Short mmCIF file of C-alpha atoms and ligand atoms in Angstrom, two decimals:
data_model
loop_
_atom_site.label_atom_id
_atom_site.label_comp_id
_atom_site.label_asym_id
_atom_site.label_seq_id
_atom_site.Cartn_x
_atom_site.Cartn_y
_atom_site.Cartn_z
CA UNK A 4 16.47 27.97 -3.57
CA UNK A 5 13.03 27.22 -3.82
CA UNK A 6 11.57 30.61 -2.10
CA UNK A 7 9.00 30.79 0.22
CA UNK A 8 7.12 27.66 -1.28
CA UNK A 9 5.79 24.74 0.84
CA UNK A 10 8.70 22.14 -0.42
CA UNK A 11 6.65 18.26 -0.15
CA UNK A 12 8.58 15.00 -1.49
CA UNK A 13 5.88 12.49 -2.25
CA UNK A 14 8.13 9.66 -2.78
CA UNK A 15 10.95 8.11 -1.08
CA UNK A 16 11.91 4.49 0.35
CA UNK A 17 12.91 4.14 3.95
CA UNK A 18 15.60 1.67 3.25
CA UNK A 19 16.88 3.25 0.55
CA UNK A 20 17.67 7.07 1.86
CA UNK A 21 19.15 6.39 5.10
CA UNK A 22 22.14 8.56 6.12
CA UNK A 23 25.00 7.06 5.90
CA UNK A 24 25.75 8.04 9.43
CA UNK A 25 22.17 6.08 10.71
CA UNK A 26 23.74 3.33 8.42
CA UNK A 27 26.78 2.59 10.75
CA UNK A 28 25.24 3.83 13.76
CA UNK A 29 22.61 0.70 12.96
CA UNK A 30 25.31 -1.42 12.20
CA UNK A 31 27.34 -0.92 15.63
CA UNK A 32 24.08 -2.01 17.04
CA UNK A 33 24.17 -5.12 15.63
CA UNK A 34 25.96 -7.99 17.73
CA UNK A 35 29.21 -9.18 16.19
CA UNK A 36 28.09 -7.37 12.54
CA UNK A 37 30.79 -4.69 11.80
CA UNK A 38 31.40 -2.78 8.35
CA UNK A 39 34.35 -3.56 6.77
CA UNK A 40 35.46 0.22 6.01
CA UNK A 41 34.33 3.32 8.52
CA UNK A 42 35.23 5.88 6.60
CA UNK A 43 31.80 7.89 5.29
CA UNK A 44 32.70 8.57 1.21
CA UNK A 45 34.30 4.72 1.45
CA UNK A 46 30.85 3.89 2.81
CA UNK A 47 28.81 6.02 0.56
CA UNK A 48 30.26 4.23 -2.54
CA UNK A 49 29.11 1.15 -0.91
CA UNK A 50 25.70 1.75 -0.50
CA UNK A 51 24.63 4.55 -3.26
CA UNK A 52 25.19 2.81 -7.13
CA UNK A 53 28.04 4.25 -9.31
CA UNK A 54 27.18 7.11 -11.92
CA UNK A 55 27.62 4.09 -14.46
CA UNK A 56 25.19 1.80 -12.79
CA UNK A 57 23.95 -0.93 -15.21
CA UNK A 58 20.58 -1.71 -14.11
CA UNK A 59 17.82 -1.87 -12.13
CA UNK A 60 19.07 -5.37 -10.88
CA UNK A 61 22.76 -3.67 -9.46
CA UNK A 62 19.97 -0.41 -8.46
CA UNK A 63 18.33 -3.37 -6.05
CA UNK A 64 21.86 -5.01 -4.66
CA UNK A 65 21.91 -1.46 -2.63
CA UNK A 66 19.15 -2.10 -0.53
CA UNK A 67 20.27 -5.74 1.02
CA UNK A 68 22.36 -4.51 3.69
CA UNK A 69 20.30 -1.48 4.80
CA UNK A 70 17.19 -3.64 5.19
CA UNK A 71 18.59 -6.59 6.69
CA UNK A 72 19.79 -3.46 9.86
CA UNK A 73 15.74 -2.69 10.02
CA UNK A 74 14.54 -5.77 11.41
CA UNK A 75 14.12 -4.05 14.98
CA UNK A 76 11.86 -1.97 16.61
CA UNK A 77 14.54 0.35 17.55
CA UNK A 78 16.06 0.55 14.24
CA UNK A 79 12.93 1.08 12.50
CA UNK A 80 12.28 4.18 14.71
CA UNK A 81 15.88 5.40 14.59
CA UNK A 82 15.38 5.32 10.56
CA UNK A 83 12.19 7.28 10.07
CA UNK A 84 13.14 10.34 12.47
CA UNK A 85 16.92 10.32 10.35
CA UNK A 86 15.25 10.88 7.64
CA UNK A 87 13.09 12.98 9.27
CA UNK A 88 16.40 15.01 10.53
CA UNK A 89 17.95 15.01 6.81
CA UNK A 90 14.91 16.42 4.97
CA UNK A 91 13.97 18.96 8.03
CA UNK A 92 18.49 20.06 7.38
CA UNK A 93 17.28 20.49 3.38
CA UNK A 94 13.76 22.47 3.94
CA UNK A 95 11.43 19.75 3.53
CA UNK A 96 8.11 21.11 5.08
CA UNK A 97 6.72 17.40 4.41
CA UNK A 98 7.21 14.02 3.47
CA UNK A 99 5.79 11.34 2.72
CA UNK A 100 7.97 8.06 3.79
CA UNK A 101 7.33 4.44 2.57
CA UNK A 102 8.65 1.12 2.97
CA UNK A 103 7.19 -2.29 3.07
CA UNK A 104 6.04 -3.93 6.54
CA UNK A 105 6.71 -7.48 5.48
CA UNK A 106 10.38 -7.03 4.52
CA UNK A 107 11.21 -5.83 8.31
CA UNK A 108 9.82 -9.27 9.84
CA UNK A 109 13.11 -11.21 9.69
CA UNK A 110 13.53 -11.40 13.41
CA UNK A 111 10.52 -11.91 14.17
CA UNK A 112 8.44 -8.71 14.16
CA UNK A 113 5.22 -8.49 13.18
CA UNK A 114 4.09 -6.38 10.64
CA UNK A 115 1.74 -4.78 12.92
CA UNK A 116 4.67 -3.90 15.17
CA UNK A 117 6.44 -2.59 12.65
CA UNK A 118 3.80 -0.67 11.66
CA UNK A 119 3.62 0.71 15.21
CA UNK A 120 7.48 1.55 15.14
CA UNK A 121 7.52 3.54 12.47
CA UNK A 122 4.08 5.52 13.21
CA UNK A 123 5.08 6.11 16.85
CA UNK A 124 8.86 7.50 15.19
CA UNK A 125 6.97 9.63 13.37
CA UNK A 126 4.17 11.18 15.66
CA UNK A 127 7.08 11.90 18.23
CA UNK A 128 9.16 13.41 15.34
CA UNK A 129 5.94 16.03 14.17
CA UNK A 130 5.78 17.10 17.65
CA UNK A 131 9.13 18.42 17.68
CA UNK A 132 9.76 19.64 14.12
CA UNK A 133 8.54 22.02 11.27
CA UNK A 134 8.98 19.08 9.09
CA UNK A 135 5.97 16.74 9.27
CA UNK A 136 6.67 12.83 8.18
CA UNK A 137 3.25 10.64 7.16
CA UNK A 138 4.16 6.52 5.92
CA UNK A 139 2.88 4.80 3.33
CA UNK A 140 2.64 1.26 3.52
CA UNK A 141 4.05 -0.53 0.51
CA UNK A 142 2.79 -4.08 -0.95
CA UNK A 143 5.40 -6.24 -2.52
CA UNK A 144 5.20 -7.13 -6.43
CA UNK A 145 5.71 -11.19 -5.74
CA UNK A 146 3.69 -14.50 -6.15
CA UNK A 147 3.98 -16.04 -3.29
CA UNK A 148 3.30 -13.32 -0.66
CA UNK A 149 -0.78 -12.85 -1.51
CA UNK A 150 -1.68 -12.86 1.83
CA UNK A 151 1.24 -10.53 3.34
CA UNK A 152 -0.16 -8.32 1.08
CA UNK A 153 -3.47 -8.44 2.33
CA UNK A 154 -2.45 -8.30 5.94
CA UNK A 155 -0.53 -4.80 4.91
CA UNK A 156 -3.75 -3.34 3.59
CA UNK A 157 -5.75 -4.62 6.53
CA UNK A 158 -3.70 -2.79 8.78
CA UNK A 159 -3.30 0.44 6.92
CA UNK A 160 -7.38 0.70 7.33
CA UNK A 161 -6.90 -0.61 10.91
CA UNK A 162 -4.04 2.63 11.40
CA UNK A 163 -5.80 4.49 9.31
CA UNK A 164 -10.11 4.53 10.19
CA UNK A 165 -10.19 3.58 13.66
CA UNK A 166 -11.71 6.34 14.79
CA UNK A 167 -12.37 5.52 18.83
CA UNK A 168 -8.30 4.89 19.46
CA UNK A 169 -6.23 7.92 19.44
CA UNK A 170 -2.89 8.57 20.45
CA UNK A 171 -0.85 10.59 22.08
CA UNK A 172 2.99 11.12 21.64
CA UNK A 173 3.44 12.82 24.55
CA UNK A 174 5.75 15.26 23.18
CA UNK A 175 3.11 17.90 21.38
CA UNK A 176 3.38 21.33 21.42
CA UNK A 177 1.56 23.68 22.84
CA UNK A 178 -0.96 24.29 19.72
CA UNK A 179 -0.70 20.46 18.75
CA UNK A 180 -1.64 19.01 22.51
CA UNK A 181 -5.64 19.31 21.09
CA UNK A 182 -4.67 16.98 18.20
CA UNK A 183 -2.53 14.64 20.04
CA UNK A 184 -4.68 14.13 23.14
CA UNK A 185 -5.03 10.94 24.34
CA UNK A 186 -8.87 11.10 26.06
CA UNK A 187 -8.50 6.89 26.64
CA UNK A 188 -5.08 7.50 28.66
CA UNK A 189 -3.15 4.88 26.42
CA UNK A 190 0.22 3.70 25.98
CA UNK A 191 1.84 4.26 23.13
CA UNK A 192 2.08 0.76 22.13
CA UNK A 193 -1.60 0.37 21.90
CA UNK A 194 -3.23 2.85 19.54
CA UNK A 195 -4.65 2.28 16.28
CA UNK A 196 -4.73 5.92 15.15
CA UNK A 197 -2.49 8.33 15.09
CA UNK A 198 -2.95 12.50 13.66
CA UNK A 199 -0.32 14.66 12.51
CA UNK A 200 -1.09 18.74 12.38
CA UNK A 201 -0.50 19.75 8.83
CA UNK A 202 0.50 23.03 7.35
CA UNK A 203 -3.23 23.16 5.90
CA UNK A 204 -4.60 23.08 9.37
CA UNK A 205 -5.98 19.62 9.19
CA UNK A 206 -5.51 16.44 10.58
CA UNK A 207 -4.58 13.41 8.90
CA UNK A 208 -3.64 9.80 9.92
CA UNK A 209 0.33 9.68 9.97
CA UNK A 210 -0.37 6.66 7.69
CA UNK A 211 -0.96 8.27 4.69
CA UNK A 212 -2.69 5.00 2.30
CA UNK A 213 -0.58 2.03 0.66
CA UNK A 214 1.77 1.42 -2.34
CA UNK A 215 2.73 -1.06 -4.96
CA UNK A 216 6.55 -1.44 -5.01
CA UNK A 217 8.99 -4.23 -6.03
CA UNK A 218 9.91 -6.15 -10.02
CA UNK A 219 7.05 -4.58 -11.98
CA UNK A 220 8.55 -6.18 -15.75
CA UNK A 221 8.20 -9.62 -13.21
CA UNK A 222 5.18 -9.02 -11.93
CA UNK A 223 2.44 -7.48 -13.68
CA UNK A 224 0.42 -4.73 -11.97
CA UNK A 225 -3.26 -6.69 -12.88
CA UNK A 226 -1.85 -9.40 -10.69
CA UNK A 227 -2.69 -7.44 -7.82
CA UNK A 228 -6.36 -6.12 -8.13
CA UNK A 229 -7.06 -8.24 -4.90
CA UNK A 230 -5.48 -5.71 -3.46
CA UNK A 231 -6.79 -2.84 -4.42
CA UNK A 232 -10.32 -3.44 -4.38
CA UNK A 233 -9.95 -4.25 -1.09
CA UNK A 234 -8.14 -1.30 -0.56
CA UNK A 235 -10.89 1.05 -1.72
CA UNK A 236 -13.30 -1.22 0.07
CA UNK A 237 -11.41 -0.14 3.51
CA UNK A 238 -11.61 3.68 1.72
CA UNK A 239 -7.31 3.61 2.19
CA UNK A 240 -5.80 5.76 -0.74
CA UNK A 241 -2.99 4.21 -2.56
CA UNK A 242 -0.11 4.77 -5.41
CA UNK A 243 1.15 2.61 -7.85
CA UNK A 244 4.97 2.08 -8.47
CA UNK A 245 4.00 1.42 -12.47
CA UNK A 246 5.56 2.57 -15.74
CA UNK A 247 8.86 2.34 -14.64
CA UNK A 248 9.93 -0.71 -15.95
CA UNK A 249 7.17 -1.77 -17.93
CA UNK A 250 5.07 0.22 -20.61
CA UNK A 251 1.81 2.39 -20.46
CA UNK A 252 -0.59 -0.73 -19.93
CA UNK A 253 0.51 -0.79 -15.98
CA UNK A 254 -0.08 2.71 -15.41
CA UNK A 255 -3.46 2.32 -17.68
CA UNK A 256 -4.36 -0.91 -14.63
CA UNK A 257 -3.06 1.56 -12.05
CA UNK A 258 -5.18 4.17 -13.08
CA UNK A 259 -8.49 1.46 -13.51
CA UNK A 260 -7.52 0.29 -9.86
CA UNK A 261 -8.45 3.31 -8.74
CA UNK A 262 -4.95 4.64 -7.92
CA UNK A 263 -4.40 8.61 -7.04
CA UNK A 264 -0.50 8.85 -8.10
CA UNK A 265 1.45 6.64 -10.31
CA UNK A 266 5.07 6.38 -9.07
CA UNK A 267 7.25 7.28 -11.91
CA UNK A 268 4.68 6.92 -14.66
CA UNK A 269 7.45 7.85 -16.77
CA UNK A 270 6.00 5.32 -19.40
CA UNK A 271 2.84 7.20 -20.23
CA UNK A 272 5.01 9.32 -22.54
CA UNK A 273 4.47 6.10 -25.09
CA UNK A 274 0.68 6.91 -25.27
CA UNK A 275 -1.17 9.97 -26.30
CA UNK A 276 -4.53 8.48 -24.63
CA UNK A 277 -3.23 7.96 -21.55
CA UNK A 278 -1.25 11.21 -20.75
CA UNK A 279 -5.20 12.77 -21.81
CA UNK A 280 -6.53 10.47 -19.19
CA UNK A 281 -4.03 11.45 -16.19
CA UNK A 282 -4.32 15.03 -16.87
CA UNK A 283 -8.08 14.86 -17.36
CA UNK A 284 -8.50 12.69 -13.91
CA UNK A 285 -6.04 14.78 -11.92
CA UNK A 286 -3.64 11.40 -11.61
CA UNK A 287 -0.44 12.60 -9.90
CA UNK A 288 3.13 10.90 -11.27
CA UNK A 289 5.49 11.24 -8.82
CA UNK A 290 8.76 11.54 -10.81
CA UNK A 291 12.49 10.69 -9.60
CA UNK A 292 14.69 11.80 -11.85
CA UNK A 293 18.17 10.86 -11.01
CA UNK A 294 16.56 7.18 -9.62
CA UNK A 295 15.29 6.57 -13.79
CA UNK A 296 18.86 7.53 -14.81
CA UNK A 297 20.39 5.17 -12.56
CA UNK A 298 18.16 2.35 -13.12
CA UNK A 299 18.89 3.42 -17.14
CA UNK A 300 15.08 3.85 -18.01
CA UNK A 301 16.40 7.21 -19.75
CA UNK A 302 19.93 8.18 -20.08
CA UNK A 303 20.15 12.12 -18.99
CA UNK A 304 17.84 14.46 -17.19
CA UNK A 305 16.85 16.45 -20.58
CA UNK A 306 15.13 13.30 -21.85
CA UNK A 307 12.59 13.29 -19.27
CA UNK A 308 8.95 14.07 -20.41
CA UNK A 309 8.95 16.57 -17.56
CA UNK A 310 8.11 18.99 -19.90
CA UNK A 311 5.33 16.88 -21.94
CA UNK A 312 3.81 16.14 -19.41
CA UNK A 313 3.29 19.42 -17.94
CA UNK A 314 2.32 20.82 -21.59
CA UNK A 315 -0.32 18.07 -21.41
CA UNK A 316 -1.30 19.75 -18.23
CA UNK A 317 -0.78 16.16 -16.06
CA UNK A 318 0.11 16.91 -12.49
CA UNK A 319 3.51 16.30 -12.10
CA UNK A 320 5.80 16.07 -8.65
CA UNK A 321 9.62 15.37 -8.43
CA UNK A 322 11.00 13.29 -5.69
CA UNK A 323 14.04 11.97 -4.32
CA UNK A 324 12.81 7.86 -4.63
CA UNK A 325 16.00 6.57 -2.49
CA UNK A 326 18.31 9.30 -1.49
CA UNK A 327 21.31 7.32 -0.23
CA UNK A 328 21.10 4.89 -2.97
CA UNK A 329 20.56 7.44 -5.82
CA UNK A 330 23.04 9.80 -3.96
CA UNK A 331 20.50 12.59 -4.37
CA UNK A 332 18.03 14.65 -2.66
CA UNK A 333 14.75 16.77 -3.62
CA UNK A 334 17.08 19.42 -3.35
CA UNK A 335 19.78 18.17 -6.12
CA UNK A 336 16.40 16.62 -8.11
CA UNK A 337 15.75 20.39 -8.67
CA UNK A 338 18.85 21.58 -9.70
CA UNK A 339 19.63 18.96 -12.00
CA UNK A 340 16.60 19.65 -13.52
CA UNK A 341 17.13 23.30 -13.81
CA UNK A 342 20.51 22.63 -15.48
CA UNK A 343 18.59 20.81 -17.98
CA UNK A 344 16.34 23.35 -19.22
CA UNK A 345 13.33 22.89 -16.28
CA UNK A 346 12.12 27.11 -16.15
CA UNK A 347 11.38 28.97 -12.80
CA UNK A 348 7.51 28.78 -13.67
CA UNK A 349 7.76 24.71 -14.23
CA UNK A 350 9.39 24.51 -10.85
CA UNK A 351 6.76 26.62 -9.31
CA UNK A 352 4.35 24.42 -10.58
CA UNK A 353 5.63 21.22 -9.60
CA UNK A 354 6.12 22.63 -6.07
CA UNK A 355 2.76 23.26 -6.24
CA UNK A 356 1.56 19.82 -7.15
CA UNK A 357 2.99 18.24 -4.59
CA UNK A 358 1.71 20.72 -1.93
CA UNK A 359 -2.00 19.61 -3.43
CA UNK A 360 -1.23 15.92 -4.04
CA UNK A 361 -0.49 14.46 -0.16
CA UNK A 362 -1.83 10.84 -0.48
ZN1 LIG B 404 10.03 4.03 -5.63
#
């Protein structure tokens, strides 16, 4: 469908795209926790919302059960190469996966451990596959979780700049062995840096920077500069969840922050000034369509600013956000937009944004 180009989804939660399939297999796992109904479409109307979902707040019951099965090492890993597996089956060449260390500490993990989970998951998944997986770390919107916060940034610098550790997954290829040498003969619990071959030929921590996710009418974005200057103290990139449910002013904080990509942005519509600013400054909003239907922040796919924004000339990416819980994928994101007037040349620009936008 989409030719020959490099297809890259910049956006998407761990918790909320996991196969259905990964679901139950997690679930069997679990001692004396069974689902009520096996059958896959009985289970898929459990965890994605209904076309008529009313809100963001019936949007967030989906996530509950899938997050309270990744509170394990073993599940955590078993997520990120399933969604590895799914977006390799649709022609994903990369992706960028994200979910929040300090929700996964329930039984007792650390986030540093779960930090290692998913990283190790993914270095042994690149090895293996065309499709190459990086993580993003995300911060929770909260007020009583400062520190948590903190803790997640620390690390993501840790993961992210520590040059001396390297790591090896023991499963490279051939032309990926150079990357993935281990010269300090480690295990693969112990490293604090990991590289993934890209397409471009480089190589780039498989954690990619941090995010901002969670109730962002509850919790303002300025609450969280703390954050984010010490993010760009520790020189880790980040994106902002922001103008999604609340107005242009968070993406305008996002933006003074120092963030690369806005997630959604969809907000910035409501001021002139600010889509100038994005497109002059090269911000990136990483768009997901069908997710700002179901969470009612517009109603159809034609009322977008897809095409606004590209007029404007901002950078503009479309991603899948929660695939399971949306019941989507970047493949059905592009279709949908297609049937609602998005042309050829759009779509080959948006491809094309993402390919230049990796965090
Ligand atoms: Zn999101």
């Amino acid at each position: 469908m989409l030719d020959d180009h490099y297809l890259c989804e910049l956006h998407l939660h761990l918790d909320g795209s996991l196969p259905i399939e990964t679901i139950k297999y997690l679930a069997e796992q679990e001692p004396g926790s069974t689902l009520p109904d096996t059958d896959t479409n009985i289970l898929k109307s459990r965890f994605s919302v209904p076309e008529d979902c009313k809100d963001l707040n019936e949007y967030l019951e989906k996530f509950d059960l899938p997050l309270s099965l990744l509170q394990t090492e073993e599940a955590i890993s078993y997520a990120v190469k399933s969604i590895g597996h799914t977006e390799e089956a649709l022609g994903v060449d990369y992706v960028e996966i994200r979910f929040a260390p300090q929700l996964h500490l329930k039984k007792g993990l650390t986030q540093r451990q779960v930090i290692e989970a998913a990283a190790d998951s993914a270095v042994f998944f690149n090895a293996d596959h065309s499709t190459k997986i990086r993580l993003i770390l995300c911060c929770m919107r909260g007020d009583d979780n400062h520190e948590a916060n903190m803790e997640t940034v620390r690390l993501a610098a840790e993961f992210m700049n520590d040059s001396d550790l390297i790591h090896s997954s023991g499963h490279a290829t051939d032309n990926e062995s150079v990357e993935n040498s281990n010269p300090l003969g480690q295990s693969a619990s112990s490293y604090k840096k990991v590289f993934i071959p890209s397409a471009k030929g480089q190589s780039l921590p498989v954690i990619a920077g941090i995010d901002l996710a969670g109730a962002e009418a509850l919790y303002p974005t300025e609450n969280f500069a703390d954050i984010f200057s010490l993010a760009k103290e520790l020189n880790v990139p980040f994106t902002i969840h922001a103008g999604e449910a609340a107005g242009p002013e968070s993406i305008w904080t996002a933006v003074r922050f120092g963030a690369k990509r806005i997630g959604h942005g969809i907000a910035a519509v409501q001021d002139e000034q600010l889509m100038r600013y994005l497109a002059d400054n090269n911000i990136v909003l990483e768009i997901c369509p069908t997710s700002n239907i179901n969470t009612k922040i517009v109603q159809n796919y034609a009322e977008l600013p897809i095409k606004k924004f590209l007029k404007m000339g901002i950078t503009v990416t479309i991603n899948s956000d929660n695939m399971t819980v949306s019941n989507t994928d970047i493949i059905r994101e592009f279709g949908a937009l297609s049937g609602s007037g998005l042309t050829y040349e759009e779509k080959l620009i948006i491809l094309k944004n993402a390919e230049n936008s990796w965090l």
